[in-house]
Coordinates of C-alpha atoms in Angstrom, one line a residue:
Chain M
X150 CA 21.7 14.1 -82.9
X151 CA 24.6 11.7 -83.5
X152 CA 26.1 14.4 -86.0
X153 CA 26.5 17.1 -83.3
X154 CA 29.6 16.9 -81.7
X155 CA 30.1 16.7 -78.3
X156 CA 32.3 19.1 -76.7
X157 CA 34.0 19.2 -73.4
X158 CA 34.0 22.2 -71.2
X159 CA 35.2 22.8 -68.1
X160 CA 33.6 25.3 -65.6
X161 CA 35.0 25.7 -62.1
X162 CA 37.0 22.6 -62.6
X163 CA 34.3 20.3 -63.0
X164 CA 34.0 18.8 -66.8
X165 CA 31.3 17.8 -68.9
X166 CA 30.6 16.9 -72.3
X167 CA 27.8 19.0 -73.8
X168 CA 26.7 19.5 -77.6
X169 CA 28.3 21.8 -79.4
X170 CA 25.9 24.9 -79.4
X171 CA 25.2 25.2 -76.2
X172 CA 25.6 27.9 -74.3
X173 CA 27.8 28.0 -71.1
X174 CA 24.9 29.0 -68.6
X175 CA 23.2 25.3 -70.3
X176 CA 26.5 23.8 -69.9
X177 CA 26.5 24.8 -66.3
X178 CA 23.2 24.2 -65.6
X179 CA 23.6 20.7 -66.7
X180 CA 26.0 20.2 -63.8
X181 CA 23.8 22.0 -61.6
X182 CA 24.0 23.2 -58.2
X183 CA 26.2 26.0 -57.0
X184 CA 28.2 26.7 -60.2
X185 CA 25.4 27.9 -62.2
X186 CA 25.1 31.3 -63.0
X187 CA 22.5 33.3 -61.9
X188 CA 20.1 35.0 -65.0
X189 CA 17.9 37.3 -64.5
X190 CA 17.0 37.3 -68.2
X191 CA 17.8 34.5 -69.4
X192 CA 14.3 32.2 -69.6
X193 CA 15.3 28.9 -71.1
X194 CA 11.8 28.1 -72.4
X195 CA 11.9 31.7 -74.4
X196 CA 13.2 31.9 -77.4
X197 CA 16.0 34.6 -77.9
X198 CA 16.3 35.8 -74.3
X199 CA 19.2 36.2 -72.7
X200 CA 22.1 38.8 -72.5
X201 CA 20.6 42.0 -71.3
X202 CA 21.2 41.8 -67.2
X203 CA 24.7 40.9 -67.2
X204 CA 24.2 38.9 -63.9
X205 CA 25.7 35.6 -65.4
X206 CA 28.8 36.9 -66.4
X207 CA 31.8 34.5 -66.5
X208 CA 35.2 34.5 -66.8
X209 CA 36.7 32.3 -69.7
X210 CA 40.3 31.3 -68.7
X211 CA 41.0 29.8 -71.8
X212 CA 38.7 29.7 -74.9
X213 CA 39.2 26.0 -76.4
X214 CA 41.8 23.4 -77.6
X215 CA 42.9 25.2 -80.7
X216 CA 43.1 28.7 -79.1
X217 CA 43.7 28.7 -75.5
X218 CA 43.9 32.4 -75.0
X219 CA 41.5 33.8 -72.6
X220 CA 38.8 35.7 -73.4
X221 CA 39.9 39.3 -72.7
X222 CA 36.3 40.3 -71.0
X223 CA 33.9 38.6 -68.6
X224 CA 31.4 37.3 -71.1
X225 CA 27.6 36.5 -70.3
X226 CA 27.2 33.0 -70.2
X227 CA 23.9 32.8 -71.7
X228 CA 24.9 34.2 -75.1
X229 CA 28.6 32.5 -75.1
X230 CA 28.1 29.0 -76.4
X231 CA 30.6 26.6 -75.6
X232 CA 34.2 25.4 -77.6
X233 CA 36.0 22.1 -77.4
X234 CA 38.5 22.3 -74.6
X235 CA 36.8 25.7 -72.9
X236 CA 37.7 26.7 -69.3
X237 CA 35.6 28.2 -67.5
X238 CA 35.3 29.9 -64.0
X239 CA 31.8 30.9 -62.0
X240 CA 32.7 31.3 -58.6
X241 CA 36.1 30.6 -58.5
X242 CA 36.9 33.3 -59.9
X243 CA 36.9 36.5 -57.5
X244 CA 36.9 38.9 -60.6
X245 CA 33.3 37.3 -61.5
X246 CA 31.8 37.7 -57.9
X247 CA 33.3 40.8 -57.6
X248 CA 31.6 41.9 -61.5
X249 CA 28.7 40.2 -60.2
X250 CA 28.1 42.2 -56.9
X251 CA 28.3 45.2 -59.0
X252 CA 25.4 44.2 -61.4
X253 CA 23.3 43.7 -58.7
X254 CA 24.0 46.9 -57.3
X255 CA 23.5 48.8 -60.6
X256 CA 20.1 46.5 -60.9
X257 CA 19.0 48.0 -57.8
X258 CA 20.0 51.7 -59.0
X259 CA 16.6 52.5 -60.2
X260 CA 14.4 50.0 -57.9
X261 CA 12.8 50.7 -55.7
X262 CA 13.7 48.8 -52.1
X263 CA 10.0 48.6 -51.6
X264 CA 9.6 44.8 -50.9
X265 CA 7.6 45.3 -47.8
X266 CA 4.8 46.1 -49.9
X267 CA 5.8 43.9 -53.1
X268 CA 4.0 41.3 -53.8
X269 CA 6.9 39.2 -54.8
X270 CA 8.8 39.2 -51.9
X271 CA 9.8 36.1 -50.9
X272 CA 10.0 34.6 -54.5
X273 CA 11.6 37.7 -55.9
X274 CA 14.5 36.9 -57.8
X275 CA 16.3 40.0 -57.4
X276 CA 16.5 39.6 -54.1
X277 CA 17.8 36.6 -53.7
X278 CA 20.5 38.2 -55.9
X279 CA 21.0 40.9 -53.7
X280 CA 21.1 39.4 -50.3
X281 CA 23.3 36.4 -51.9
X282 CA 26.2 39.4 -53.0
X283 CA 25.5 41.2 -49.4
X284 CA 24.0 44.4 -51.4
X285 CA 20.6 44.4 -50.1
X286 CA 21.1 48.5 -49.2
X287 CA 21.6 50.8 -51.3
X288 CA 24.4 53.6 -51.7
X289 CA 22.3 55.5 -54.5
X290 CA 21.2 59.2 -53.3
X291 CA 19.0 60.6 -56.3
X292 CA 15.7 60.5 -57.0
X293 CA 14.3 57.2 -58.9
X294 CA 13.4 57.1 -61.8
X295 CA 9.4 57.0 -61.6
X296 CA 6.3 56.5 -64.6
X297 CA 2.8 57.4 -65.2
X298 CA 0.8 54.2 -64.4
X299 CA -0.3 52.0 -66.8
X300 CA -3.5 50.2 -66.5
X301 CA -3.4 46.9 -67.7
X302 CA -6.8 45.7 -67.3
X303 CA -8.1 43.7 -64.4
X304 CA -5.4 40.7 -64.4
X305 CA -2.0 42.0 -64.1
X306 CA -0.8 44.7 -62.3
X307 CA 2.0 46.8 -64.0
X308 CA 4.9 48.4 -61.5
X309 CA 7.0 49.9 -63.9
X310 CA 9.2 51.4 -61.0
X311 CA 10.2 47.6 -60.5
X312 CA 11.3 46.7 -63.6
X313 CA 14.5 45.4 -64.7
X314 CA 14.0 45.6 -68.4
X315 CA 14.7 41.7 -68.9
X316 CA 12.5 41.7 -71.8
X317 CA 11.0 38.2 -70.7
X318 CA 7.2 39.5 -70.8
X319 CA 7.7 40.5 -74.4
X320 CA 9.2 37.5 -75.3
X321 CA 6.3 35.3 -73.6
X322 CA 3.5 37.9 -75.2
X323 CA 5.1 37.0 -78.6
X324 CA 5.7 33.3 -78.2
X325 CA 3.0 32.4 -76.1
X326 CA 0.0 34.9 -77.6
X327 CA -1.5 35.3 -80.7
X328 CA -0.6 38.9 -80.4
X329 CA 1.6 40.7 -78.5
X330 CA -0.3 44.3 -77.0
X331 CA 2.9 45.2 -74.9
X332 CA 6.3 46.5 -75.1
X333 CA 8.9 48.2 -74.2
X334 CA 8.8 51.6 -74.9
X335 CA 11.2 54.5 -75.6
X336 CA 14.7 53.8 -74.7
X337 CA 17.7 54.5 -72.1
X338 CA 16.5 55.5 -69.2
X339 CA 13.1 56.2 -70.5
X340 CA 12.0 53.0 -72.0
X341 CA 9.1 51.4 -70.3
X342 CA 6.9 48.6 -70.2
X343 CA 3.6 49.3 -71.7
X344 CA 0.8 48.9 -74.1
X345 CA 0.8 52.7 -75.5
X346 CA -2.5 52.8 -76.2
X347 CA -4.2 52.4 -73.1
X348 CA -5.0 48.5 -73.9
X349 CA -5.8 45.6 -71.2
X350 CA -3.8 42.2 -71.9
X351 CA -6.2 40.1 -72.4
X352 CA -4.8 37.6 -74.7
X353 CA -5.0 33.9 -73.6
X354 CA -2.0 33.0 -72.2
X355 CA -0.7 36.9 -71.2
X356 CA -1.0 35.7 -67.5
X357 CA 2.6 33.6 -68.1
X358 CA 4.0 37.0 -68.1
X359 CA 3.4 37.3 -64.0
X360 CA 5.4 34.3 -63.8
X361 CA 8.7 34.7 -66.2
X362 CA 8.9 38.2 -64.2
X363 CA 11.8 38.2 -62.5
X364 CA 10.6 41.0 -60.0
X365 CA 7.8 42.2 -58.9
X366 CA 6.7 44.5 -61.6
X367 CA 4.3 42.3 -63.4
X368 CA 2.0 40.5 -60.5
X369 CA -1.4 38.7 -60.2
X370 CA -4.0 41.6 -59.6
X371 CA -6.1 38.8 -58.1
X372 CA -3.9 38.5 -55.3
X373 CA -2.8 42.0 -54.8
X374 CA -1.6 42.3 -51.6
X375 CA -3.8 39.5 -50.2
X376 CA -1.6 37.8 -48.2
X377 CA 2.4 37.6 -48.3
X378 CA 3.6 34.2 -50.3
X379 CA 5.1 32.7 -47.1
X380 CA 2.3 32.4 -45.2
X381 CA 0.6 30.1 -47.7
X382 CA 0.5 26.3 -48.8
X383 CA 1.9 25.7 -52.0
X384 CA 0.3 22.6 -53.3
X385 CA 0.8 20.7 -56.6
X386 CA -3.2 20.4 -58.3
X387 CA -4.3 20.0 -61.6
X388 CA -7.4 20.3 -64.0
X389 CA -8.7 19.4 -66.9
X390 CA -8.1 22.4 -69.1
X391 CA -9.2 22.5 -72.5
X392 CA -6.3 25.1 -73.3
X393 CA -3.5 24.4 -71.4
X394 CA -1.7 21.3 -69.4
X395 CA -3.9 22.6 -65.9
X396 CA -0.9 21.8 -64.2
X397 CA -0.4 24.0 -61.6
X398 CA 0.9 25.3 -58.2
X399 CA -2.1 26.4 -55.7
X400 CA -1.3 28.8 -52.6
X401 CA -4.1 28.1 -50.7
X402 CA -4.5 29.5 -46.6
X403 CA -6.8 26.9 -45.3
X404 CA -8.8 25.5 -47.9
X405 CA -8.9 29.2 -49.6
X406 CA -7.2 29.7 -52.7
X407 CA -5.3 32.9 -52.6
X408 CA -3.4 32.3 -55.8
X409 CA -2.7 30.0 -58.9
X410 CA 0.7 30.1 -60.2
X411 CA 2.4 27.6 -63.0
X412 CA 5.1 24.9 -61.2
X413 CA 8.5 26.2 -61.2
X414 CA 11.3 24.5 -62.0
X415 CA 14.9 24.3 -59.7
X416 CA 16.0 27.6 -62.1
X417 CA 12.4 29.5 -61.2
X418 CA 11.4 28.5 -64.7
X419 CA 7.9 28.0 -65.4
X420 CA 7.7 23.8 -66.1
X421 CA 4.1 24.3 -68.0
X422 CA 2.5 27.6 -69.5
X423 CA -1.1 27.8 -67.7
X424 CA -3.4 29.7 -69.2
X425 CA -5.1 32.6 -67.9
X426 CA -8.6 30.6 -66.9
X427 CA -6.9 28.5 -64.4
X428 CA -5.0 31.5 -63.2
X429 CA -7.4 34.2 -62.3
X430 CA -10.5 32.4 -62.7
X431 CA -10.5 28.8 -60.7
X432 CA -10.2 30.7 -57.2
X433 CA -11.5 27.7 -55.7
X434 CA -11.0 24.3 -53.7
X435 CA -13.2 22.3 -55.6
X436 CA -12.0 23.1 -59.0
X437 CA -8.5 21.7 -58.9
X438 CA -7.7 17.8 -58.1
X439 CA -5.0 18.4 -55.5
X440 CA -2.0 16.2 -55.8
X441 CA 0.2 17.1 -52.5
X442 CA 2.4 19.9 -51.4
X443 CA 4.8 21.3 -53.5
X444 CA 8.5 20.9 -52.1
X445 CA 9.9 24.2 -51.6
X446 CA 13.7 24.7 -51.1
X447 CA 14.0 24.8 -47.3
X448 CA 16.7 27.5 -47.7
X449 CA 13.4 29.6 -49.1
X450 CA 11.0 31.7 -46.6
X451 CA 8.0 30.0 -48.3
X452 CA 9.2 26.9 -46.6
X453 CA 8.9 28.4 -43.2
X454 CA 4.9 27.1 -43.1
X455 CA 6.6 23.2 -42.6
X456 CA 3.9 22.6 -44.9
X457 CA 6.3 19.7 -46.6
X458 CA 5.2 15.9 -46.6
X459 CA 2.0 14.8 -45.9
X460 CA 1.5 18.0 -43.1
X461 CA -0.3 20.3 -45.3
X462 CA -2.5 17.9 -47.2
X463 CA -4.3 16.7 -43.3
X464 CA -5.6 18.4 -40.6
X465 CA -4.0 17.9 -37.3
X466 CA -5.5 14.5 -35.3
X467 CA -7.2 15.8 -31.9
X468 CA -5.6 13.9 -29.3
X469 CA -7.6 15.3 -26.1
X470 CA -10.6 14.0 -26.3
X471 CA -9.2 10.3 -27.5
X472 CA -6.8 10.1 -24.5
X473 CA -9.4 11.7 -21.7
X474 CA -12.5 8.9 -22.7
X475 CA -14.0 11.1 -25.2
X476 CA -14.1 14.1 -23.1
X477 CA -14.4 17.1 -25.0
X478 CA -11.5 20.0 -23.8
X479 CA -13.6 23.2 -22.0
X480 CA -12.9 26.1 -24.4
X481 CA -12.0 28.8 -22.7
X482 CA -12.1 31.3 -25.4
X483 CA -13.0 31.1 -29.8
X484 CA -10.5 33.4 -30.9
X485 CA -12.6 33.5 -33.7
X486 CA -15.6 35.5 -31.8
X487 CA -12.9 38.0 -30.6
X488 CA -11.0 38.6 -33.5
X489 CA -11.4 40.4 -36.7
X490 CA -8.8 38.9 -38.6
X491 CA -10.0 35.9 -41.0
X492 CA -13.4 36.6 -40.5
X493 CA -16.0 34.5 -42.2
X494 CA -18.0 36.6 -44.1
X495 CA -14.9 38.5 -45.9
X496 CA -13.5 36.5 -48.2
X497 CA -10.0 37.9 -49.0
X498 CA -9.4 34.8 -51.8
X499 CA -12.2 35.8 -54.2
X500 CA -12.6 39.2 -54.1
X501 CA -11.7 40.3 -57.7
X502 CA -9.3 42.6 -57.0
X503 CA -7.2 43.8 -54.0
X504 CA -9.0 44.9 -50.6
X505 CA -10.0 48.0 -50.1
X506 CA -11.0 50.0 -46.6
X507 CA -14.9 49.5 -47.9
X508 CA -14.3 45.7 -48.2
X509 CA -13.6 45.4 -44.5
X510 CA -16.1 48.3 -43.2
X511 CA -19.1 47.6 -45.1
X512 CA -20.1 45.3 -42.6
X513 CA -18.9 47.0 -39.6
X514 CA -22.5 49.4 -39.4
Chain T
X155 CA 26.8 7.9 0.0
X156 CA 28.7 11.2 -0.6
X157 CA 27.4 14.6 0.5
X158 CA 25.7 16.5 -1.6
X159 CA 26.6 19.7 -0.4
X160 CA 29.5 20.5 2.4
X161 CA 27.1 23.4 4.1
X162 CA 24.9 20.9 5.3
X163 CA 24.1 21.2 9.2
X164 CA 23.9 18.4 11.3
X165 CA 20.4 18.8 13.4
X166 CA 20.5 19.0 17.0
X167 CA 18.3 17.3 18.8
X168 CA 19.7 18.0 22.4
X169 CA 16.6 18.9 25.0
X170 CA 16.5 22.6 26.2
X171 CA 17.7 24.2 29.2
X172 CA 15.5 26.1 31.2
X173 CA 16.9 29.3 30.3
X174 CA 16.3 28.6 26.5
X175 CA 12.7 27.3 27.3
X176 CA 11.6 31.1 28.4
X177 CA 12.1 32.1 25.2
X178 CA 12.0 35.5 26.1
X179 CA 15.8 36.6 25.2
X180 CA 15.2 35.1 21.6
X181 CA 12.1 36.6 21.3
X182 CA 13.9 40.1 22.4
X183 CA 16.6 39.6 20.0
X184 CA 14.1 38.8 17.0
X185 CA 12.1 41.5 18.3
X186 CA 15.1 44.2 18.3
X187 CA 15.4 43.1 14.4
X188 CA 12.9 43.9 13.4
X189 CA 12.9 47.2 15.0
X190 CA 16.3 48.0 13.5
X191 CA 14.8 47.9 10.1
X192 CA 12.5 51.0 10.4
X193 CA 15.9 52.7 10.4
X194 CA 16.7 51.0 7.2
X195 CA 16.4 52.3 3.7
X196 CA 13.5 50.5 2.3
X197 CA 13.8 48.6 -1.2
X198 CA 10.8 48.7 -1.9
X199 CA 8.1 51.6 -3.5
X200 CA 4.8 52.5 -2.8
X201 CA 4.0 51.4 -6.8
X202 CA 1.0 52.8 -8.3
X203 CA 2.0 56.4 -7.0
X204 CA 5.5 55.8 -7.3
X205 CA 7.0 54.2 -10.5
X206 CA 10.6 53.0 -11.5
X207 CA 12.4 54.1 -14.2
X208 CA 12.3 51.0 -16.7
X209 CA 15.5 49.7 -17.9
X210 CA 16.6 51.3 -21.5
X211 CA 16.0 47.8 -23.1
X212 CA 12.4 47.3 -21.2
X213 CA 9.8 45.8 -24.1
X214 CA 6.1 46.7 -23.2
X215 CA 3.2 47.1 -25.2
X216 CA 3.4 47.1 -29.0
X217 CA 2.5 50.5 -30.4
X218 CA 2.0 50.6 -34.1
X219 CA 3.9 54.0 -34.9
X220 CA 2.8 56.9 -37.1
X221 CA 5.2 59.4 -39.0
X222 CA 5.2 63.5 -38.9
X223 CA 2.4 63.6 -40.8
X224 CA 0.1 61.3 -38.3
X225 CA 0.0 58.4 -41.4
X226 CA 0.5 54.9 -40.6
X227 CA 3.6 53.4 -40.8
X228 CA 2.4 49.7 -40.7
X229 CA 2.4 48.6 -44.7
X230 CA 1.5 44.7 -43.9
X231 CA 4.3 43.1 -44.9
X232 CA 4.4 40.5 -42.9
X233 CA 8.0 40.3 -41.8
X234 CA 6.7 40.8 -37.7
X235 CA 4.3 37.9 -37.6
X236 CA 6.8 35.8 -39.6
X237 CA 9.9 37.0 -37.0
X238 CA 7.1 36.3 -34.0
X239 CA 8.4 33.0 -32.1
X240 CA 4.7 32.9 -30.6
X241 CA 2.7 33.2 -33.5
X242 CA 0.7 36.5 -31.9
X243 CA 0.4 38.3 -35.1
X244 CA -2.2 38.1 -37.4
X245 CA -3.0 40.8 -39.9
X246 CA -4.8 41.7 -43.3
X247 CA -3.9 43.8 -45.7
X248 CA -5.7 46.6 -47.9
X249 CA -4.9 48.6 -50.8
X250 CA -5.1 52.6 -50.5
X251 CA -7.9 54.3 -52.2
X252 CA -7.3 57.4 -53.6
X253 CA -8.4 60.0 -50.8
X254 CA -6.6 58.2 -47.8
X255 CA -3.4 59.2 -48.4
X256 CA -3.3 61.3 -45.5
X257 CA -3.9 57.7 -43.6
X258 CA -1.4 55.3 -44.8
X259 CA 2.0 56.1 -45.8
X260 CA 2.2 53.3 -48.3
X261 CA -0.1 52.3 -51.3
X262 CA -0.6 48.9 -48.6
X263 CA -1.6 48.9 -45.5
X264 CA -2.9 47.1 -42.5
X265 CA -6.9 47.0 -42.6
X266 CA -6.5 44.2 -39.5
X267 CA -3.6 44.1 -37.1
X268 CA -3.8 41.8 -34.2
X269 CA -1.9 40.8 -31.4
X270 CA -2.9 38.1 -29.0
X271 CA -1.4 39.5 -25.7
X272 CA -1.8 35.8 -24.3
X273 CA 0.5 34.4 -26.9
X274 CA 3.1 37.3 -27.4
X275 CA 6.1 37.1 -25.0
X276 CA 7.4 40.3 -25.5
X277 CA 10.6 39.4 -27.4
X278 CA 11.2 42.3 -29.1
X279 CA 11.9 40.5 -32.7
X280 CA 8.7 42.2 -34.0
X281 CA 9.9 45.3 -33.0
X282 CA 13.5 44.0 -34.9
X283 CA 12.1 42.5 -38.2
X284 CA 10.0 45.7 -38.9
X285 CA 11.4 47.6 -42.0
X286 CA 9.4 50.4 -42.0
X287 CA 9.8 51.3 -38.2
X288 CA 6.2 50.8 -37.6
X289 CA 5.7 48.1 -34.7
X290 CA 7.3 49.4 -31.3
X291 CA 8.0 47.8 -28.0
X292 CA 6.7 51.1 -25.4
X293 CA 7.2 51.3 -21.6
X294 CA 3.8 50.2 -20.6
X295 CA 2.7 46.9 -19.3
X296 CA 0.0 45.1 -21.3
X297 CA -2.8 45.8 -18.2
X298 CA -4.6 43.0 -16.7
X299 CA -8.3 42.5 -17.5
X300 CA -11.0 40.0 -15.7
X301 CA -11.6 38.0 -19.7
X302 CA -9.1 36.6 -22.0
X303 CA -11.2 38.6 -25.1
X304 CA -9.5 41.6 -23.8
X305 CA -5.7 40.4 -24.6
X306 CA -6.9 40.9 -28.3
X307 CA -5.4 43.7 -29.7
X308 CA -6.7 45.2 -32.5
X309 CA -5.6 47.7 -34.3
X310 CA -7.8 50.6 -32.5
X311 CA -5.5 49.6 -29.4
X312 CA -2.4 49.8 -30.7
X313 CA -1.6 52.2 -33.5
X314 CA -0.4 55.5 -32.1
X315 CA -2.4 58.8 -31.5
X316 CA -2.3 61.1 -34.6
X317 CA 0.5 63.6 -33.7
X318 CA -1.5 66.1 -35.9
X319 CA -4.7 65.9 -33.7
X320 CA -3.8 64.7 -30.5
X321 CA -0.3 65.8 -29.7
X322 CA -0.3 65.2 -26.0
X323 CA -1.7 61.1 -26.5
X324 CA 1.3 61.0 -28.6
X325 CA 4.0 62.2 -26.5
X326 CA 2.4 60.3 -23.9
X327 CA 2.4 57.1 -25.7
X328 CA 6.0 57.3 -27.3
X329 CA 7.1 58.1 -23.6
X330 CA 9.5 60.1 -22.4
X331 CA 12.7 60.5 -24.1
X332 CA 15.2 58.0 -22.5
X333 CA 17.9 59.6 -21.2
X334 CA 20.7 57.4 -22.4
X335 CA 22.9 56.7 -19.4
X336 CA 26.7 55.3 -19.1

């Protein structure tokens, strides 16, 4: 390491000494916090991502020491690595948040402002993008661009309407699996995610993919619209897997597990691949050694549950009955004989798929 | 000690005269008031025949709305029990099979929609958080009942009647257009 020099870069007026070769979004992300770019593509843990969204565009105000010209164009920060002496400005500089607003906004073009059915809202990416530069609407009037569906087998669920073309899935498929059975197809407006053949991804670790998604076209078929990501617990657990670290995040409602997801770093980076057994297959309680609840950033709707601290890992003491001499309170009504919501004998969490009408009438008659 | 208010009156405690002991000229003059008021305009209205017009911002009873086409609005998204200060929304949601796309307007949809009428307080932020204009506040009260199982709402009591089938329900249930007034 000792032979690398270090290099000092300054980006929005706060300096720090990185290695030379690294890019400015690393740079930046090494001071954290505010002045790190967004990326949409950009997956640290993948190998050759980067520079197709635009979203972490930066402005260089003066490229190094030697040759402090500034660099004519915004440049995307993932793909700029960093020179001695750089400056750099993120959100200081109105032509960046300005650039940036407009990405979002041409992002959005073709996607469809369907997040009240999406299963990602709430840890959707692109969202957060788009409500952080006020461009949540939309000002396009044509028709979307929309895709014969794909089937891709009875773990992931493929909306290509969604998609962003980030490339990240195709970049896990081939790092992560033996061999990749998706890709993007055709090109320009055209080019879609798919397996051509009509093929399921089944390979091992294929269900990463769901996770480096950046929107909601690649989600967990088992949790099709089961139940919206801020109404459930997000705990930390863990396994003993024979194929992967079994470190995980669980979203349990109750003591139900709706969902399995791999822990996410402060940059929505996956910490440990998971493999596709703990994902889709250990649907319950008893598989997983639960470790606590996982902090969520209280700016986030999943923290809305308060399910923080020690809260979601106990039940609520009953007071009444220790403060009235073991009285027991007169229950005036079980909401649970009245309603039909979270009834007992439909269990949403391991139903293979998403619910159907004939889930919830079968046992009506 | 000071005062607490400077419209306090002092009590009197003098004995009464003999005159004021008949108590027939004050019972006269409370007599002659309440004779004057038959004369009055009332402020009140005989209520079940007679209703008010409610007040343009009145919140009632939720109805879960339908479009044109009589298909339900509601995708289960979430947002209204999230936005509900009482926590009086609970719902499940379903995936459409092929064949009920006359039903559902979305690809998702509520299979279960509740309301607990004892929790909800009729704030209206349902009614605001709901981005597919599905959940609406009408001018109806929520009626009483004789058990708390009826304040339950399921879906059967609140989504809309089809416009298609039943076009009188509907108009009756989406109420009369409000006339906006200044």
């Amino acid at each position: 390491m000792s032979d690398i020099p270090l290099f000092k870069v300054t980006i929005d007026n706060i300096s720090i000494e990185v290695p030379a070769g690294t890019t400015v979004l690393n740079a930046a992300r090494m001071i954290g916090g505010e002045v790190a770019p967004p990326a949409m593509c950009y997956y640290s843990k993948l190998e050759g991502s980067g520079g197709k969204c635009r979203t972490c565009l930066v402005e260089v105000s003066k490229g190094s020491e030697k040759d402090p010209r500034p660099m004519p164009k915004l440049v995307a920060s993932c793909r700029t690595t960093v020179m001695d002496g750089m400056e750099v400005k993120n959100i200081t500089s109105a032509k960046v948040v300005d650039a940036r607003a407009s990405i979002v906004e041409f992002l959005l073009l073709n996607h469809p402002l369907d997040c009240p059915i999406c299963d990602q809202a709430g840890e959707c990416h692109l969202q957060d993008l788009s409500y952080e530069h006020g461009k949540e609407g939309t000002r396009y009037e044509f028709q979307r661009r929309t895709f014969k569906k794909h089937d891709l087998g009875k773990y992931i669920q493929l909306h290509m309407t969604r998609c962003i073309l980030c490339y990240r899935c195709v970049f896990t498929a081939d790092q992560l699996t033996k061999k990749r059975a998706h890709g993007i197809l055709d090109r320009g407006d055209h080019s879609e995610i798919a397996t051509f053949i009509e093929k399921n991804l089944d390979s091992d670790f294929i269900g990463n993919v769901i996770d480096v998604c950046p929107v909601g076209a690649l989600t967990d078929k088992t949790f099709r619209f089961k139940n919206r990501v801020w109404f459930l617990k997000p705990m930390d657990a863990h396994r003993d897997c024979p194929t992967c670290s079994g470190k995980v995040t669980l979203w349990n409602r109750g003591d139900e597990v709706f969902r399995v997801t791999a822990r996410k770093d402060q940059w929505g980076e996956v910490e440990d691949w998971i493999c596709n057994d703990c994902r889709f297959e250990k649907k319950k309680t008893s598989d997983w050694v639960i470790e606590g609840p996982r902090l969520i950033d209280r700016h986030s709707v999943i923290a809305q549950g308060h399910y923080a601290g020690t809260v979601g890992m106990h039940k609520p003491t009953e007071t009444f009955s220790a403060v009235h001499h073991g009285r027991q309170p007169k229950l005036l009504m079980d909401i649970h004989s009245v309603s039909e919501v979270n009834q007992a004998d439909i269990d949403l969490s391991i139903i293979a798929g998403p619910a159907h009408s004939n889930n919830f009438n079968s046992n009506k008659d | 000690m000071e005062a607490l208010t400077t419209r306090a009156k002092e009590v009197s405690r003098k004995p009464m005269s003999f005159a004021e002991s008949l108590y027939i000229p004050n019972i006269l003059k409370g007599m002659f008031i309440t004779f004057g008021h038959m004369f009055k305009k009332q402020p009140t209205i005989r209520y079940p025949e007679q209703k008010r017009e409610f007040s343009p911002v009145f919140r009632g009873l939720h109805v879960l709305n339908r479009d044109e086409q009589g298909r339900e609005r509601c995708t289960a998204c979430g947002l209204c029990a999230v936005a509900c200060p009482a926590e009086a929304i609970t719902m499940e949601a379903a995936e459409r099979l092929e064949g009920e796309e006359n039903l559902y307007r979305e690809e998702k949809y509520a299979a279960r929609y509740e309301i607990n009428m004892l929790r909800c307080i009729f704030c209206g932020l349902c009614e605001e958080a709901c981005p597919k204009d599905a959940i609406y506040l009408s001018e109806t009260f929520a009626p009483a009942n004789y058990s708390r199982k009826g304040f339950i709402y399921s879906k059967e009591d609140l989504v809309i009647p089809n416009p298609l089938t039943d076009p009188e329900g509907y108009a009756k249930a989406k109420g009369a257009p409000r006339a906006i007034n200044n």
